[in-house]
Coordinates of C-alpha atoms in Angstrom, one line a residue:
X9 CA 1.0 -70.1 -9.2
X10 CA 1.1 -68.8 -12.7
X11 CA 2.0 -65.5 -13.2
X12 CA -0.2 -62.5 -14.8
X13 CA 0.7 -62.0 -17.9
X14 CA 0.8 -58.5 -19.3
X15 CA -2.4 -57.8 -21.5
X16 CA -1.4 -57.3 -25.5
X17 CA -2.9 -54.0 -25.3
X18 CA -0.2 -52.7 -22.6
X19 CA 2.6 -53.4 -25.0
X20 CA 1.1 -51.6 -27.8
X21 CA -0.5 -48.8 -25.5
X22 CA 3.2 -48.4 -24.0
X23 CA 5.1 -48.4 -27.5
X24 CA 2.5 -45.7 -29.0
X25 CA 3.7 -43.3 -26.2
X26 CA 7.2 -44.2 -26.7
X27 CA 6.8 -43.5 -30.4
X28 CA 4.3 -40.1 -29.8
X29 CA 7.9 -39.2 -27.4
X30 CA 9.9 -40.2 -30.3
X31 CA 8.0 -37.7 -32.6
X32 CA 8.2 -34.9 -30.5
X33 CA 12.2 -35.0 -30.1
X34 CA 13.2 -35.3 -33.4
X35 CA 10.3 -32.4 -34.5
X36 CA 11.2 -30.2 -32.0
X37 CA 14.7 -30.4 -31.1
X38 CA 15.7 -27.2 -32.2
X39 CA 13.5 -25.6 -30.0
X40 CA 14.7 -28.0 -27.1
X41 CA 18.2 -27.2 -27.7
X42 CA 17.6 -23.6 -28.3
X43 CA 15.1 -22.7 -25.1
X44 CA 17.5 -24.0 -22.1
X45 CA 20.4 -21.7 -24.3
X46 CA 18.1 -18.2 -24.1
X47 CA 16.9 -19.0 -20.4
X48 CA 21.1 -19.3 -19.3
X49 CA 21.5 -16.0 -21.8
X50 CA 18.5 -14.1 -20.2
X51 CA 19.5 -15.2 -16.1
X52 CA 23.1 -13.9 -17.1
X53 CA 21.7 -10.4 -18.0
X54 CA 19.6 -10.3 -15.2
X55 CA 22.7 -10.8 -13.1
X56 CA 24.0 -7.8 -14.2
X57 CA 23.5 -4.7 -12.3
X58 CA 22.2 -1.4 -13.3
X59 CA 25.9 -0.1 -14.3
X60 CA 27.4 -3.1 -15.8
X61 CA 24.5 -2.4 -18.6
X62 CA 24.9 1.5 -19.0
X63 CA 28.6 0.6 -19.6
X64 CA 27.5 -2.3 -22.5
X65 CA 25.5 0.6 -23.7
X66 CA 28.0 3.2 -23.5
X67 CA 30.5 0.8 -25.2
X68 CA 27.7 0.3 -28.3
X69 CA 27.2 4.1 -28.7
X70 CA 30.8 4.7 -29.3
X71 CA 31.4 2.4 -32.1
X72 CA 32.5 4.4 -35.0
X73 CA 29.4 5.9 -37.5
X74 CA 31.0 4.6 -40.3
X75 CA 31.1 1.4 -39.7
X76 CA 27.5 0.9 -38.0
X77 CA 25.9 2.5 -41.7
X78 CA 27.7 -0.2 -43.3
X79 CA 26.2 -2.6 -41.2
X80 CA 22.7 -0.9 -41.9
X81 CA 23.5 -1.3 -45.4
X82 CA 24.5 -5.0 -45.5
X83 CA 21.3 -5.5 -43.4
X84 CA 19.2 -4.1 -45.8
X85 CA 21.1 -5.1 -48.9
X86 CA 20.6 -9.3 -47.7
X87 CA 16.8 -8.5 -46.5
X88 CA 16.1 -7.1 -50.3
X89 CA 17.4 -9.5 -52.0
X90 CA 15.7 -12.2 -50.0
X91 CA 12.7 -10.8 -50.3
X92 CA 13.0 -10.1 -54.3
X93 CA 14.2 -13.7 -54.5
X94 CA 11.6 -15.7 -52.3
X95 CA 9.0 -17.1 -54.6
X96 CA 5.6 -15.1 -54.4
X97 CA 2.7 -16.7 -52.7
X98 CA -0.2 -18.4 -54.6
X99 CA -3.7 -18.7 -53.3
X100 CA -6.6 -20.1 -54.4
X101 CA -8.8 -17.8 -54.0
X102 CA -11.9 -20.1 -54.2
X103 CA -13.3 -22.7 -56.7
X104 CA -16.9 -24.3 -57.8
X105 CA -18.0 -27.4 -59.2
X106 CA -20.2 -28.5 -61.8
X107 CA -23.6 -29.9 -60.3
X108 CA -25.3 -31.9 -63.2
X109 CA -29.2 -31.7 -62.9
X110 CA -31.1 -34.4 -62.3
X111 CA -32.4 -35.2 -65.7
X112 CA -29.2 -36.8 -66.6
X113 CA -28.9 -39.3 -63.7
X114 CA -28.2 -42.6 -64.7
X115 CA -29.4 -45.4 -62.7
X116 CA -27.8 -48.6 -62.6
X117 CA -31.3 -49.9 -64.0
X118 CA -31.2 -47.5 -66.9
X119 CA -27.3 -47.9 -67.6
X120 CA -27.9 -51.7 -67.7
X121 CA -31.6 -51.6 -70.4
X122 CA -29.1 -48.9 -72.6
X123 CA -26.5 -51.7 -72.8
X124 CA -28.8 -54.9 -73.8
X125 CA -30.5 -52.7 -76.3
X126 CA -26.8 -51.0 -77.9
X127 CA -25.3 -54.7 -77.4
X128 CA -27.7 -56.8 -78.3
X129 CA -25.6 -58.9 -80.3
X130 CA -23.3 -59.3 -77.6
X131 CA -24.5 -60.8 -74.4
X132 CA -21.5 -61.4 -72.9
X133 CA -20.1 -57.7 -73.1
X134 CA -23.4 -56.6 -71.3
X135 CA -22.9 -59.3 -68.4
X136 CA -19.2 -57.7 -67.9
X137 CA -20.4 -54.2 -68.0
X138 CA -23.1 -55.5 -65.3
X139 CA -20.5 -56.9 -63.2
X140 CA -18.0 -54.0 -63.5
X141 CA -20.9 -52.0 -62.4
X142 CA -21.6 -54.5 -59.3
X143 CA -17.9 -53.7 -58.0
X144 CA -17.6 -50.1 -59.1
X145 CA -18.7 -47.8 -55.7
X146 CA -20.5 -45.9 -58.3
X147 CA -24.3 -44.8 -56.6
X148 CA -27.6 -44.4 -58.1
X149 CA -27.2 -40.4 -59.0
X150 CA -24.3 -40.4 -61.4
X151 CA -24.8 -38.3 -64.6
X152 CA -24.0 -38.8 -68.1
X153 CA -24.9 -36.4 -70.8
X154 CA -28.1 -36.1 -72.9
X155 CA -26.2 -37.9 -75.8
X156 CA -25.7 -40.8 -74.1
X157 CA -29.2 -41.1 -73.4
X158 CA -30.5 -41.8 -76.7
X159 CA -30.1 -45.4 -78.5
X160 CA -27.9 -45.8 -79.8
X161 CA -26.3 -42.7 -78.6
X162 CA -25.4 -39.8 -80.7
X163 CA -21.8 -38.3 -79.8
X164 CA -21.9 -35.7 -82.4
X165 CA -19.5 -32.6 -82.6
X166 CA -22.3 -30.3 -82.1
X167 CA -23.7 -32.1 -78.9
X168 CA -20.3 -32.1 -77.6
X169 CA -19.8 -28.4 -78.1
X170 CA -23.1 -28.2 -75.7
X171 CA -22.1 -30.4 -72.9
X172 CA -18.5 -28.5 -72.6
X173 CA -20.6 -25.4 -72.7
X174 CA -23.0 -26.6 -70.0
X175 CA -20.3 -27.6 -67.9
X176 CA -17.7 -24.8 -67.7
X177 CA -20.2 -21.6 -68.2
X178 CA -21.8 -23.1 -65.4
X179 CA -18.7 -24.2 -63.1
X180 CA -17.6 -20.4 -63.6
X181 CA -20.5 -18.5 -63.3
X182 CA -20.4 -19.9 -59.8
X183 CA -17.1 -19.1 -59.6
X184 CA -17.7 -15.4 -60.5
X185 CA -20.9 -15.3 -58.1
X186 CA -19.2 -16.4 -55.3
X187 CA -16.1 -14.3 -55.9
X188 CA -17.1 -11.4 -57.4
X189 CA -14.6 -12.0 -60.0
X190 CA -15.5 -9.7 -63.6
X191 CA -14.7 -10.8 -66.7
X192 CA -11.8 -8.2 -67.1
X193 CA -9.9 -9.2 -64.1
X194 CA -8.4 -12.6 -65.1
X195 CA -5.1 -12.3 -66.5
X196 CA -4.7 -15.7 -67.2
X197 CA -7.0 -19.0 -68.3
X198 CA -5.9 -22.3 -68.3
X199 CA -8.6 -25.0 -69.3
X200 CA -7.5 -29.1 -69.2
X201 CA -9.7 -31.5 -71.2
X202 CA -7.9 -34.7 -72.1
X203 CA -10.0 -36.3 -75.2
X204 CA -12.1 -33.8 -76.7
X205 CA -10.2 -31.0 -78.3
X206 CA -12.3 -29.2 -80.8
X207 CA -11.2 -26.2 -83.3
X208 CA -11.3 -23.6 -81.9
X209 CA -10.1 -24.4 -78.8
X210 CA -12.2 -24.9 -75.1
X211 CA -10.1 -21.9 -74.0
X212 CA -10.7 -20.2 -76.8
X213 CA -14.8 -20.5 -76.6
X214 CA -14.4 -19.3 -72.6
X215 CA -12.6 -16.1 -74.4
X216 CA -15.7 -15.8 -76.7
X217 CA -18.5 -16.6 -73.9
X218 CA -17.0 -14.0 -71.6
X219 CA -15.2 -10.9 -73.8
X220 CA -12.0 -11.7 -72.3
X221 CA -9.1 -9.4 -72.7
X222 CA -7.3 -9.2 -75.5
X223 CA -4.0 -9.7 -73.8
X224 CA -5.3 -12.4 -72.1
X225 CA -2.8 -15.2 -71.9
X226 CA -4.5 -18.9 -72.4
X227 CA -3.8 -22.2 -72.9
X228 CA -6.1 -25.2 -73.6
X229 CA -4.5 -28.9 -72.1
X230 CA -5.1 -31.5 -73.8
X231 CA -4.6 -36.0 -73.9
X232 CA -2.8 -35.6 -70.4
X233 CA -5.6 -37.4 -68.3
X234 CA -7.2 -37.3 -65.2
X235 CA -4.1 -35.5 -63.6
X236 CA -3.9 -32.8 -66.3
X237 CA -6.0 -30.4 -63.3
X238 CA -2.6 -30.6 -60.8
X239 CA -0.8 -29.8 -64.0
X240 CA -2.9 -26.9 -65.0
X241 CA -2.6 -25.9 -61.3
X242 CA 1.2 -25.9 -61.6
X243 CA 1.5 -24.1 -65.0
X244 CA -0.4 -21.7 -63.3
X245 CA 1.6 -21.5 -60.4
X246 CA 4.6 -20.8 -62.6
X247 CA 2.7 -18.2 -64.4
X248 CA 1.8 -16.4 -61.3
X249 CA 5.8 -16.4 -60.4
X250 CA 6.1 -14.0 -63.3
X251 CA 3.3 -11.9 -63.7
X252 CA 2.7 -10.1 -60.3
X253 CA -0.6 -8.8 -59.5
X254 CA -2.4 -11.3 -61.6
X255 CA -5.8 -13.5 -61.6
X256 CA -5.1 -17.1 -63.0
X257 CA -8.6 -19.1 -63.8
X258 CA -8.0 -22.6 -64.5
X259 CA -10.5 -24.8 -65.4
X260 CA -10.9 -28.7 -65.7
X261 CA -13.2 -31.1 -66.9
X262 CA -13.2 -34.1 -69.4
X263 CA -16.2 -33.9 -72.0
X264 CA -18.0 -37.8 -72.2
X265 CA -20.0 -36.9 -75.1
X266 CA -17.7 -38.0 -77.9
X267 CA -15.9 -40.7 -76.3
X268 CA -18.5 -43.1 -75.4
X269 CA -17.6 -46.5 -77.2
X270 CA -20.1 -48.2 -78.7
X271 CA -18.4 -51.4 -79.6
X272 CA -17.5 -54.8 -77.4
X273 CA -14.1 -55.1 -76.0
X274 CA -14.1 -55.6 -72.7
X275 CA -10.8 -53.4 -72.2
X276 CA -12.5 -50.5 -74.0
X277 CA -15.7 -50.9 -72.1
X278 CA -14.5 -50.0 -68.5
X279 CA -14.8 -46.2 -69.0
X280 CA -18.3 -46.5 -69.9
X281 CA -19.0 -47.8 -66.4
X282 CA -16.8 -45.5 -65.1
X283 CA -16.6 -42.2 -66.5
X284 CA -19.2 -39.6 -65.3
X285 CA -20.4 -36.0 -66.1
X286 CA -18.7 -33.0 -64.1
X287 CA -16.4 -30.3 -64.1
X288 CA -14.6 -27.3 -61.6
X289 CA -13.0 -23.7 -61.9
X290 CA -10.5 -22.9 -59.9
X291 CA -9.7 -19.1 -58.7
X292 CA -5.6 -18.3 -58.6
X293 CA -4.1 -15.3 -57.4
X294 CA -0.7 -14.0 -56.6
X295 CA -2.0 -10.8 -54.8
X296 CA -0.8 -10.3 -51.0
X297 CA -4.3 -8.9 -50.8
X298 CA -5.8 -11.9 -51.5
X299 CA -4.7 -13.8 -48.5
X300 CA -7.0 -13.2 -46.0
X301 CA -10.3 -13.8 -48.1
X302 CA -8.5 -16.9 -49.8
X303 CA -8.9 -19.9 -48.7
X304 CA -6.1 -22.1 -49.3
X305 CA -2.5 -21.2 -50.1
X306 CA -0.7 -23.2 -52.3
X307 CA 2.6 -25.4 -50.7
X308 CA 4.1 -27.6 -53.2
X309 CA 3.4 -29.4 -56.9
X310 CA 5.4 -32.7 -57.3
X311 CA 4.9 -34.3 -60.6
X312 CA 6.4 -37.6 -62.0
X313 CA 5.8 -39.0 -65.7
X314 CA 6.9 -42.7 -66.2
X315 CA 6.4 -42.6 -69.5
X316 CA 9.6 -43.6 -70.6
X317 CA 8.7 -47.1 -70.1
X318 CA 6.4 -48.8 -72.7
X319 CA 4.1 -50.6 -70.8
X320 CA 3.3 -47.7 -68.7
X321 CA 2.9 -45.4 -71.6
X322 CA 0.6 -47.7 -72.8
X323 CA -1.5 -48.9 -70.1
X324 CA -3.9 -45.8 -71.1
X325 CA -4.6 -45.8 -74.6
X326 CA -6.8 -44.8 -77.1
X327 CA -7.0 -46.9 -80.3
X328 CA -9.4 -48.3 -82.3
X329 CA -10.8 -51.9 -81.8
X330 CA -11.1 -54.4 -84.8
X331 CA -14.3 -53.3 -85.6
X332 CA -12.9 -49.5 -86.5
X333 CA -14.5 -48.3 -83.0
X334 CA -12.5 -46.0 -80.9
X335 CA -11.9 -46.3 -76.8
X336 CA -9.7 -46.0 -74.4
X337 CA -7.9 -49.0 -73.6
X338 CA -7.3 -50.1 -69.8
X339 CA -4.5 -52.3 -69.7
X340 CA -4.3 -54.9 -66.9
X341 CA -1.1 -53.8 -65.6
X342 CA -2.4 -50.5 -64.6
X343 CA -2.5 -50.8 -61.2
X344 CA 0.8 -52.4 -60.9
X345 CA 1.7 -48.9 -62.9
X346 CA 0.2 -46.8 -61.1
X347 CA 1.8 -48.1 -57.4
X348 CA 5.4 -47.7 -59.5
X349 CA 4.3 -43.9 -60.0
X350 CA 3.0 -43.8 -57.0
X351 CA 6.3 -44.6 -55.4
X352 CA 8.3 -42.1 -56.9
X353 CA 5.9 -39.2 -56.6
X354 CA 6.2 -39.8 -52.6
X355 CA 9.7 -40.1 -52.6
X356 CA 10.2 -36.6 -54.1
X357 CA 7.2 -35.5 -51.8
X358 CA 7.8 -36.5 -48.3
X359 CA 11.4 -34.6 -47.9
X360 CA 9.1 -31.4 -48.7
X361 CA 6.6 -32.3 -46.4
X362 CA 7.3 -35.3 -43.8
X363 CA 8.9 -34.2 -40.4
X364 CA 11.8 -35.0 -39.2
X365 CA 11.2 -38.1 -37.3
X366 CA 10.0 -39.8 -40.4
X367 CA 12.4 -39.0 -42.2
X368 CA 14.8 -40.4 -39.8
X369 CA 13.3 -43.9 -39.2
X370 CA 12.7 -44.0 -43.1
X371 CA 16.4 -43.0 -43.6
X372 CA 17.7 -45.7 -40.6
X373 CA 15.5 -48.4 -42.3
X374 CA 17.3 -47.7 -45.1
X375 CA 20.8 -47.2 -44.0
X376 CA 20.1 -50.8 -42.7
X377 CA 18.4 -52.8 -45.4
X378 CA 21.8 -51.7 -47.3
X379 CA 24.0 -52.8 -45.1
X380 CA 22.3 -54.9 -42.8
X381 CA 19.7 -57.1 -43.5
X382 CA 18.4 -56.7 -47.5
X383 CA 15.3 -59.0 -46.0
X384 CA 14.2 -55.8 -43.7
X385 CA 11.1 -54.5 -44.7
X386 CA 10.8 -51.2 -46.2
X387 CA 9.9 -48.4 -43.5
X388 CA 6.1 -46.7 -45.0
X389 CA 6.9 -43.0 -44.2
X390 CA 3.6 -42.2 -42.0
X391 CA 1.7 -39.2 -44.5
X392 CA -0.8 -38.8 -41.7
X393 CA 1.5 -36.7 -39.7
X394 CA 2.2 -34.4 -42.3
X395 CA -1.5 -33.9 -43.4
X396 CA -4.9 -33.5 -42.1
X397 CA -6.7 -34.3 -45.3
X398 CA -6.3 -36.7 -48.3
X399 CA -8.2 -36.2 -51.7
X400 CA -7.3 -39.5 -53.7
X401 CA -8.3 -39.2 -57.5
X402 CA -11.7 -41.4 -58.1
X403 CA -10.7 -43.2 -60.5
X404 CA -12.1 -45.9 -58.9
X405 CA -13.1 -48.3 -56.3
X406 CA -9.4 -50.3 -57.0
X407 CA -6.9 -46.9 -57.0
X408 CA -8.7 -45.9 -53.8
X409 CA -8.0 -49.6 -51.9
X410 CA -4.7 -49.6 -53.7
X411 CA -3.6 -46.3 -52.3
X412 CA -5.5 -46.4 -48.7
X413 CA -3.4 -49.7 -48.2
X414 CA -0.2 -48.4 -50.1
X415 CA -0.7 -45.2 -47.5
X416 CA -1.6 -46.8 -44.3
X417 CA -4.9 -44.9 -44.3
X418 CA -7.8 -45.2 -42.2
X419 CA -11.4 -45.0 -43.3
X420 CA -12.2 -41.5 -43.1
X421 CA -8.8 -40.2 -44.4
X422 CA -10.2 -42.2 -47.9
X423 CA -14.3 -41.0 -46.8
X424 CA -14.2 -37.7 -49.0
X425 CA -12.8 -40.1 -52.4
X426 CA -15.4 -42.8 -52.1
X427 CA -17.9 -40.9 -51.6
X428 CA -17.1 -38.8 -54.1
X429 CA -16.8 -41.8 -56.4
X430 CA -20.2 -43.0 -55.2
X431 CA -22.4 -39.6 -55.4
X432 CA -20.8 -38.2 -59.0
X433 CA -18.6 -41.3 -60.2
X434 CA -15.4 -40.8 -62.0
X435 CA -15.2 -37.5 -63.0
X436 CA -11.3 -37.0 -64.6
X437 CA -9.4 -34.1 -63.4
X438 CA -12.1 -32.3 -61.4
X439 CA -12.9 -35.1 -59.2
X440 CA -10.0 -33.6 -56.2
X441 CA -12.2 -30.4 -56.5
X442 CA -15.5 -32.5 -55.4
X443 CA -13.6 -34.3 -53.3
X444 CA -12.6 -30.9 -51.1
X445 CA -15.9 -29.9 -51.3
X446 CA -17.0 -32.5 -49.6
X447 CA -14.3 -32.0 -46.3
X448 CA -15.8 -28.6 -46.6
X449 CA -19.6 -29.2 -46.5
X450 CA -18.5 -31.7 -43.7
X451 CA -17.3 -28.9 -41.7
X452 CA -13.7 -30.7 -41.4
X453 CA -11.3 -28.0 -42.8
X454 CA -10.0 -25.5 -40.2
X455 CA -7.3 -23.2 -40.3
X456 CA -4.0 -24.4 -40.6
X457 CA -4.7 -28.0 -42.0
X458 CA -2.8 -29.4 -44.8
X459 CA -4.2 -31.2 -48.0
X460 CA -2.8 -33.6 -50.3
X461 CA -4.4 -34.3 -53.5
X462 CA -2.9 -37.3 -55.7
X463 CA -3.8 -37.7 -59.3
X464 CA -2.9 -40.1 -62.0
X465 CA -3.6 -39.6 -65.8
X466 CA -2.0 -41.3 -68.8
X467 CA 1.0 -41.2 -70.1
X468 CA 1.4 -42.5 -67.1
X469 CA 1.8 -39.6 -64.5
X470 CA 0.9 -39.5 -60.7
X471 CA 0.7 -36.2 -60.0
X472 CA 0.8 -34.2 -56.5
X473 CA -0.1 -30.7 -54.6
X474 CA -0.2 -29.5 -50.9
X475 CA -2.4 -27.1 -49.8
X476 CA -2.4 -25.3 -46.9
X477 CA -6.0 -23.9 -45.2
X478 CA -6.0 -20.1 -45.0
X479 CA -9.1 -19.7 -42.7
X480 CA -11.8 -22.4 -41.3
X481 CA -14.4 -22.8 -43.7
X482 CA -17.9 -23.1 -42.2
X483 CA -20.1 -25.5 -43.2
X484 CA -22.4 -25.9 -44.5
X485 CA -21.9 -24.6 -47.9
X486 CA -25.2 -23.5 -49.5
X487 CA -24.5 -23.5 -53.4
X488 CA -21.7 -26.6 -53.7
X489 CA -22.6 -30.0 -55.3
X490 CA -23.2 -31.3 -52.0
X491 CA -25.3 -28.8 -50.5
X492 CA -28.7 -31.4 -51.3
X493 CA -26.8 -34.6 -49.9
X494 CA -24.0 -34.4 -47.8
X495 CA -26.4 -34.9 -44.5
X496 CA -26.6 -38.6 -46.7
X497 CA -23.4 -39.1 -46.0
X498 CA -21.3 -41.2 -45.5
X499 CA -23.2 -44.0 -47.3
X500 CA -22.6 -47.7 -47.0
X501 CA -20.5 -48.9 -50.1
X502 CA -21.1 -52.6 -50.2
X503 CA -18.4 -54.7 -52.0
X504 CA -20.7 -56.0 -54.9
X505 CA -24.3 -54.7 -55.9
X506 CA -26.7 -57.4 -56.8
X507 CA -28.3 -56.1 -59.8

């Protein structure tokens, strides 16, 4: 008579407790080693009797004056400089996004009659824009600005100046509404827009529009890319370190008005399909009063810039085409880029974040691929037990599914990037602010949880920050983008869109 076999699931079922046991050791060996330690200390003293502790006592208050002052001092000596040396704290207070209004929507109906009338002469450069379009998670609602409307579209300075007004005065307003922030509070502004940098500066016309002070210290970002918002957050950061008691306002968006290409390289034309209207302001502050009402604090920045290699400096570019047409140029190698980035931002990142049992198995793995077996396959540190959320830079539909599979991530760690991607498209640096709006109008952030946002921009950089939730954040939010959709979603995202 045959024997039962065991079931596959009781292998795995058994190996995911042994591995949960694992986890728990390792993270929480100190406290294992250290407990049994105080509970011998603690049945000793209680061993003692009643005169065995007067005399400890006794013995204590004779020790000579002198020497227990010094001991006070040194005591209060190392606490100060501790203290005076720890890095201040940096919250974010709170933040808004910009919520285009519906006369700008673009359908994919509209976007695809605006490119057989602009490239008429050039059928096949509409067929690729339709089938970019097909594969591109982008949704029915995305927005582009009223330039881009007309045909041909007019991207003139003037109607660029308006859509970078439209976006930030609004983005802060509701910063200021929902904070009660004044105009003569911030200390610092920060504003990040890669490819349109007019004279005088975007910073410079946030000065004007609000009567900033006129020791205000600002700075205008620009050509970094869609991860110039985590560097903006990190200048800030260091900012904050210096100036105590301070407000930092950072701002980021990426104006689409002037740099819609109008001409037929098929390189050049994957923005147009992918770039979409938006914008976010962003709240800093280094006051300790500030950390109750705030609602995340700020753990770590991690930045990496490969741009000492050529084909990654080049694998976002703008030039000119043949025709004397300027774009930005999406070389094919860019995901191959990006995953190299992507590498070495997470190996600076998961020592600062990753607990200890990961960091042992990735450490064994390695230890033994060395000297071993070079044929071993490389151990993927697992992220998900160092954070609750993930807010992946939308850059699109192929970084997500590069970076979900790169990350071992399930469905819903990626939900709040394609959705984004789908409800406002790409949106450069401020998409991570859309993306946490969404975990918030969800009702998924509580106290305690951790967020990683990942950004990548020209040049090429992959850029990091943790966050850390300050307070649970009750949903839902009643003046967010999402506040007329989120019950929508999640939507279906079908691979291709017959159109």
């Amino acid at each position: 008579m045959a024997q039962p076999t065991t079931p596959p699931y009781t292998n795995s079922v058994k190996l995911k407790y042994v591995k949960l046991g694992y986890q728990y050791l390792v993270n929480h060996f100190l406290t294992l080693l250290l407990v049994p330690v105080m509970a011998g200390i603690a049945i000793e003293v209680l061993r003692l009797g009643p005169e065995e502790i007067l005399g400890v006592w006794d013995s204590l208050l004779q020790l000579d004056l002198i020497k227990v002052l010094c001991s006070c001092f040194l005591v209060v000596f190392v606490a100060t400089v501790y203290f005076m040396s720890k890095p201040r704290s940096i919250y974010l207070v709170d933040y808004a996004c910009y919520k285009p209004p519906v006369t700008c929507r673009v359908p994919f109906s509209t976007f695809m009659e605006h490119s057989r009338l602009i490239l008429k002469d050039n059928p096949k450069s509409v067929e690729f824009q339709m089938r970019i379009l097909e594969r591109s998670g982008l949704g029915e609602e995305t927005c582009l600005p009223p330039a881009i409307h007309y045909i041909p579209p007019t991207p003139t300075m003037e109607a660029a100046r308006k859509e970078a007004e439209v976006v930030i005065f609004s983005a802060i307003d509701s910063l200021m509404q929902r904070t009660g922030l004044k105009a003569k509070d911030i200390d610092i502004l920060i504003v990040n827009c890669s490819l349109f940098s007019p004279t005088p500066s975007l910073s410079a016309m946030v000065v004007n529009k609000y009567k900033l002070r006129s020791n205000i210290k600002s700075y205008n970002l620009s050509g970094m890319g869609c991860s110039a918002g985590l560097i903006s957050i990190d200048l800030a950061r260091d900012l904050l370190q210096v100036h105590p008691n301070s407000y930092a306002l950072v701002v980021s968006t990426e104006i689409i008005t002037p740099n819609y290409y109008k001409g037929s390289e098929r390189a050049m034309l994957l923005p147009n399909c992918l770039f979409r209207m938006g914008g976010a302001a962003i709240l800093l502050s280094n006051k300790p009063r500030d950390s109750r009402r705030s609602k995340y604090r700020l753990m770590h920045v991690v930045r990496t810039h490969k741009g000492s290699d050529d084909k990654a400096y080049r694998c976002v570019y703008e030039q000119e085409d043949p025709q004397g047409k300027v774009g930005i140029n999406l070389s094919k190698d860019l995901m191959v880029i990006a995953g190299e980035a992507l590498k070495s931002n997470i190996t600076t990142i998961g020592p600062l974040v990753l607990p200890a049992s990961e960091q042992l198995l990735f450490l064994f793995t390695l230890i033994g691929r060395k000297i071993f077996n070079p044929k071993w396959k490389p151990y993927i540190p697992d992220f998900k037990q160092a954070f609750d959320h993930f807010c992946i830079h939308a850059g699109g539909r192929a970084v997500i599914d590069e970076l979900q599979k790169s990350l071992q991530l399930s469905a819903e760690h990626v939900e709040a990037s394609r959705m984004t991607l789908h409800r406002f498209g790409n949106t450069s640096s401020s998409s991570l602010w859309y993306e946490l709006g969404y975990i918030e109008a969800k009702g998924r952030m509580k106290k305690g949880d951790r967020i990683w946002q990942i950004a990548f921009g020209s040049g090429f950089k992959c850029n990091s920050a943790v966050w850390k939730c300050n307070r649970t954040i009750k949903a839902p939010i009643t003046d967010g983008p999402w506040q007329d959709c989120i019950d929508r979603y999640p939507v279906h995202i079908p691979e291709i869109v017959k159109l």
